[in-house]
Amino acid sequence: MAKYESKLDLCFSALGDPTRRVILQRLARGPASVSELAASHDMALPSFMSHLKKLEEAGLVTSDKQGRTRTFALAPDAFAPVDDWLSEQRRIWEGRLDQLDEYVATLMKDRKT
Amino acid sequence: MAKYESKLDLCFSALGDPTRRVILQRLARGPASVSELAASHDMALPSFMSHLKKLEEAGLVTSDKQGRTRTFALAPDAFAPVDDWLSEQRRIWEGRLDQLDEYVATLMKDRKT
DNA sequence: CTCATACTTAGCCATATTCCTAAGTAATGC
DNA sequence: GCATTACTTAGGAATATGGCTAAGTATGAG
């Protein structure tokens, strides 16, 4: 498995964890270093880092290392893939009423015995 | 683990799988039975059913069994939790500029030697 | 140079996820 | 009633995930 994971898979999966959503909410307020971010999470640093790594792989955050400090920030247009997918979903949903009309038309046609 | 998973965890995790997103897109066009949904997926039925189960647990779809046929439909307000979280995130993001102003103000204050 | 800080890497363990096959149940059709 | 259809349940295998500790690297401070 794990052959190819789309950005969408990575985004949604990354968002599926409360620790990672909290990190994102913190980063929405502005950039922060690893230790700043980790401070409020009762978790060993390597475990915490793996969450940051997932967020970065999903394209939700970016990071930059200066000296020994790595600073994370919310990625520009972080949620674009998610927003796009949801919009598409809504678009289909709204087209549904048309299909209902069509279905009713089919029923009527069947009735013309 | 798996002590307590919020609706948001379940929603996002459910959306993190391409098979499940395809199911949702199909259901956006209207309700369908298990076999109708499964037809286009090259997967054993029990495996496929487990995806449907996850979608239902996440509150994204509903199902109803009539006779031997179970029909699935997109849940009303299926994406409300997701939309809400994203809105909240945007709200914080937009507040960020104010915080930047505040930060600049702090810098100015420090400079008043 | 030495020590502390701030990550980073390596590797292990437990549980969860995602697939499978085989067999079971319950409704429908003949 | 008996076969078929449409799920459903049970259980197993492979991989992924999320946590840990221990040890390593690299930068900044003194």
Coordinates of C-alpha atoms (C1' of nucleotides) in Angstrom, one line a residue:
Chain A
M1 CA 0.0 0.0 0.0
A2 CA 1.0 3.6 0.4
K3 CA 1.8 3.7 -3.3
Y4 CA 0.6 7.2 -4.1
E5 CA -1.3 9.5 -1.8
S6 CA -2.8 12.6 -3.3
K7 CA -2.5 16.0 -1.7
L8 CA -6.2 15.7 -0.7
D9 CA -5.5 12.4 1.2
L10 CA -2.6 14.0 3.0
C11 CA -4.6 17.1 3.9
F12 CA -7.6 15.4 5.2
S13 CA -5.6 12.8 7.0
A14 CA -3.5 15.5 8.6
L15 CA -6.6 17.3 9.7
G16 CA -8.0 14.1 11.2
D17 CA -5.9 14.4 14.3
P18 CA -6.7 16.8 17.2
T19 CA -3.0 17.5 18.0
R20 CA -2.4 18.6 14.4
R21 CA -5.6 20.8 14.3
V22 CA -4.4 22.5 17.5
I23 CA -1.1 23.2 15.9
L24 CA -2.8 24.7 12.9
Q25 CA -4.9 26.9 15.1
R26 CA -1.8 28.1 16.9
L27 CA -0.1 28.8 13.6
A28 CA -3.1 30.8 12.4
R29 CA -2.1 33.4 15.0
G30 CA 1.4 33.5 13.5
P31 CA 4.7 31.5 13.0
A32 CA 6.3 29.7 15.9
S33 CA 9.3 27.5 16.6
V34 CA 9.2 23.8 17.3
S35 CA 9.7 24.3 21.0
E36 CA 7.1 27.0 21.2
L37 CA 4.6 24.8 19.5
A38 CA 5.6 21.7 21.6
A39 CA 5.4 23.5 24.9
S40 CA 1.6 23.1 25.3
H41 CA 1.6 19.4 24.3
D42 CA 2.4 16.8 26.8
M43 CA 4.3 14.6 24.4
A44 CA 7.9 13.6 23.7
L45 CA 9.5 15.9 21.2
P46 CA 10.1 13.3 18.5
S47 CA 6.4 12.3 18.6
F48 CA 5.4 15.9 18.3
M49 CA 7.8 16.5 15.4
S50 CA 6.2 13.7 13.5
H51 CA 3.0 15.6 13.6
L52 CA 4.7 18.7 12.2
K53 CA 6.2 16.6 9.5
K54 CA 2.8 15.3 8.5
L55 CA 1.4 18.8 8.4
E56 CA 4.3 19.9 6.2
E57 CA 4.0 16.9 3.9
A58 CA 0.3 17.8 3.5
G59 CA 1.3 21.3 2.4
L60 CA -0.6 22.8 5.3
V61 CA 2.5 24.4 6.9
T62 CA 5.9 25.5 5.8
S63 CA 9.1 25.5 7.9
D64 CA 12.5 27.2 7.7
K65 CA 15.5 26.5 9.8
Q66 CA 17.7 29.4 10.9
G67 CA 20.6 28.4 13.1
R68 CA 19.3 25.7 15.4
T69 CA 15.7 26.9 15.4
R70 CA 13.1 25.7 13.0
T71 CA 10.2 28.1 12.5
F72 CA 6.8 26.8 11.3
A73 CA 4.1 28.9 9.6
L74 CA 0.7 28.3 8.1
A75 CA 1.2 27.7 4.4
P76 CA -0.4 30.3 2.1
D77 CA -3.6 28.9 0.7
A78 CA -3.2 26.0 3.1
F79 CA -6.8 24.9 2.8
A80 CA -7.2 25.4 -0.9
P81 CA -7.3 21.7 -1.8
V82 CA -9.9 21.1 1.0
D83 CA -11.9 24.1 0.0
D84 CA -11.9 23.1 -3.6
W85 CA -13.0 19.5 -2.9
L86 CA -15.9 20.8 -0.7
S87 CA -17.0 23.3 -3.3
E88 CA -17.0 20.5 -6.0
Q89 CA -19.1 18.4 -3.6
R90 CA -21.6 21.2 -3.1
R91 CA -21.8 21.9 -6.8
I92 CA -22.8 18.2 -7.4
W93 CA -25.2 18.4 -4.5
E94 CA -26.9 21.4 -6.0
G95 CA -27.2 19.7 -9.4
R96 CA -29.1 17.0 -7.5
L97 CA -32.4 18.8 -7.8
D98 CA -32.2 18.7 -11.5
Q99 CA -31.7 15.0 -11.4
L100 CA -34.7 14.7 -9.1
D101 CA -36.8 16.4 -11.8
E102 CA -35.4 13.9 -14.3
Y103 CA -36.3 11.0 -12.1
V104 CA -39.9 12.3 -11.8
A105 CA -40.0 12.6 -15.5
T106 CA -38.9 8.9 -15.8
L107 CA -41.6 7.9 -13.4
M108 CA -44.2 9.7 -15.5
K109 CA -42.9 8.0 -18.7
D110 CA -43.2 4.6 -17.1
R111 CA -46.8 5.3 -16.2
K112 CA -47.9 5.9 -19.8
T113 CA -49.2 2.3 -20.2
Chain B
M1 CA -5.7 4.4 22.2
A2 CA -8.9 5.3 20.4
K3 CA -10.3 6.5 23.7
Y4 CA -12.5 9.2 22.4
E5 CA -12.7 10.5 18.9
S6 CA -14.6 13.7 18.2
K7 CA -16.9 14.1 15.3
L8 CA -14.3 16.3 13.6
D9 CA -11.7 13.5 13.9
L10 CA -14.1 11.0 12.4
C11 CA -15.1 13.4 9.6
F12 CA -11.6 14.4 8.5
S13 CA -10.3 10.9 8.8
A14 CA -13.2 9.6 6.8
L15 CA -12.5 12.2 4.1
G16 CA -8.8 11.2 4.1
D17 CA -9.5 8.1 1.9
P18 CA -10.0 8.4 -1.8
T19 CA -12.5 5.4 -1.9
R20 CA -14.7 7.2 0.6
R21 CA -14.5 10.5 -1.1
V22 CA -15.6 8.8 -4.3
I23 CA -18.6 7.3 -2.4
L24 CA -19.5 10.8 -1.2
Q25 CA -19.4 12.3 -4.6
R26 CA -21.6 9.5 -5.9
L27 CA -24.1 10.0 -3.1
A28 CA -24.1 13.8 -3.8
R29 CA -26.0 12.8 -6.9
G30 CA -28.6 10.9 -4.9
P31 CA -29.1 7.8 -2.6
A32 CA -27.9 4.4 -3.7
S33 CA -27.8 0.8 -2.4
V34 CA -24.7 -1.0 -1.2
S35 CA -24.3 -3.0 -4.4
E36 CA -24.9 0.0 -6.6
L37 CA -22.1 1.9 -4.7
A38 CA -19.8 -1.1 -4.7
A39 CA -20.2 -1.9 -8.4
S40 CA -17.6 0.7 -9.5
H41 CA -15.0 -0.3 -6.9
D42 CA -12.8 -3.3 -7.4
M43 CA -12.9 -4.4 -3.9
A44 CA -14.4 -7.3 -1.8
L45 CA -17.8 -6.3 -0.5
P46 CA -16.9 -6.6 3.2
S47 CA -13.9 -4.3 2.6
F48 CA -16.2 -1.8 0.8
M49 CA -18.8 -2.0 3.6
S50 CA -16.2 -1.0 6.1
H51 CA -15.8 2.3 4.2
L52 CA -19.5 2.9 4.3
K53 CA -19.5 2.2 8.0
K54 CA -16.8 4.8 8.6
L55 CA -18.7 7.4 6.6
E56 CA -21.8 6.6 8.6
E57 CA -19.9 6.8 11.9
A58 CA -18.6 10.2 10.9
G59 CA -22.1 11.3 10.3
L60 CA -21.4 12.0 6.6
V61 CA -24.0 9.6 5.4
T62 CA -27.1 7.9 6.6
S63 CA -28.5 4.4 5.8
D64 CA -31.8 2.7 6.0
K65 CA -32.5 -1.0 5.4
Q66 CA -35.7 -2.0 3.6
G67 CA -36.0 -5.7 3.0
R68 CA -32.6 -7.0 2.1
T69 CA -31.4 -3.7 0.6
R70 CA -29.6 -1.0 2.5
T71 CA -29.8 2.4 0.9
F72 CA -27.2 5.1 1.7
A73 CA -27.7 8.8 1.3
L74 CA -25.6 11.9 2.0
A75 CA -26.4 13.2 5.5
P76 CA -28.1 16.5 5.7
D77 CA -25.5 19.1 6.7
A78 CA -22.9 16.4 6.2
F79 CA -20.0 18.8 6.1
A80 CA -21.1 21.2 8.8
P81 CA -18.4 20.2 11.3
V82 CA -15.8 20.5 8.7
D83 CA -17.1 23.8 7.4
D84 CA -17.3 25.2 11.0
W85 CA -13.8 24.2 11.8
L86 CA -12.5 25.8 8.6
S87 CA -14.5 29.0 9.3
E88 CA -13.0 29.2 12.8
Q89 CA -9.6 28.8 11.3
R90 CA -10.2 31.6 8.8
R91 CA -11.5 33.8 11.6
I92 CA -8.3 33.4 13.6
W93 CA -6.2 33.9 10.5
E94 CA -8.0 37.2 9.8
G95 CA -7.4 38.3 13.4
R96 CA -3.7 37.8 12.7
L97 CA -3.3 41.2 11.1
D98 CA -4.5 42.9 14.3
Q99 CA -2.0 40.9 16.2
L100 CA 0.7 42.1 13.8
D101 CA -0.3 45.7 14.6
E102 CA -0.1 44.9 18.3
Y103 CA 3.4 43.5 17.8
V104 CA 4.6 46.6 15.9
A105 CA 3.2 48.7 18.8
T106 CA 5.2 46.6 21.2
L107 CA 8.3 47.2 19.2
M108 CA 7.7 50.9 19.2
K109 CA 7.2 50.9 23.0
D110 CA 10.6 49.0 23.5
R111 CA 12.3 51.7 21.4
K112 CA 11.3 54.6 23.7
T113 CA 14.7 54.6 25.6
Chain C
dC1 C1' 36.9 24.8 24.2
dT2 C1' 32.9 23.4 26.6
dC3 C1' 28.3 23.2 27.7
dA4 C1' 23.5 23.9 26.9
dT5 C1' 19.9 24.3 23.6
dA6 C1' 17.1 22.9 19.8
dC7 C1' 16.2 19.8 17.1
dT8 C1' 17.0 15.2 14.6
dT9 C1' 17.7 10.2 13.8
dA10 C1' 17.1 5.5 14.9
dG11 C1' 14.6 2.0 16.4
dC12 C1' 11.1 -0.3 19.1
dC13 C1' 6.2 -1.3 20.7
dA14 C1' 1.1 -1.2 20.7
dT15 C1' -2.8 -0.3 18.3
dA16 C1' -5.5 0.9 14.2
dT17 C1' -6.4 0.6 9.4
dT18 C1' -7.4 -1.7 5.2
dC19 C1' -7.6 -5.3 2.7
dC20 C1' -8.8 -10.4 2.2
dT21 C1' -11.7 -15.1 2.3
dA22 C1' -15.1 -18.0 4.3
dA23 C1' -19.3 -18.6 6.2
dG24 C1' -23.8 -16.8 8.0
dT25 C1' -28.5 -14.5 7.9
dA26 C1' -32.5 -12.6 6.0
dA27 C1' -35.6 -11.3 2.2
dT28 C1' -37.3 -12.4 -2.6
dG29 C1' -38.3 -15.0 -6.7
dC30 C1' -39.9 -19.4 -8.7
Chain D
dG1 C1' -39.6 -24.9 0.2
dC2 C1' -35.4 -23.9 -2.1
dA3 C1' -32.3 -21.1 -4.6
dT4 C1' -30.7 -16.6 -5.2
dT5 C1' -29.7 -12.1 -3.8
dA6 C1' -28.0 -8.7 -0.8
dC7 C1' -25.8 -7.9 2.7
dT8 C1' -23.4 -9.2 7.4
dT9 C1' -20.2 -11.4 10.6
dA10 C1' -15.9 -13.5 11.9
dG11 C1' -11.4 -13.6 11.7
dG12 C1' -6.8 -13.1 9.8
dA13 C1' -2.6 -10.8 7.4
dA14 C1' 0.2 -6.7 6.0
dT15 C1' 1.1 -2.1 6.6
dA16 C1' 0.4 2.4 8.8
dT17 C1' 0.2 5.4 12.7
dG18 C1' 1.3 7.4 17.0
dG19 C1' 3.6 7.0 20.9
dC20 C1' 8.2 6.2 23.5
dT21 C1' 13.5 6.2 24.8
dA22 C1' 18.2 6.8 23.7
dA23 C1' 21.6 8.8 21.3
dG24 C1' 23.3 12.0 17.6
dT25 C1' 24.2 16.7 15.4
dA26 C1' 24.7 21.4 15.1
dT27 C1' 24.5 26.1 16.8
dG28 C1' 24.9 29.7 20.3
dA29 C1' 26.6 31.3 24.8
dG30 C1' 30.3 31.9 28.0

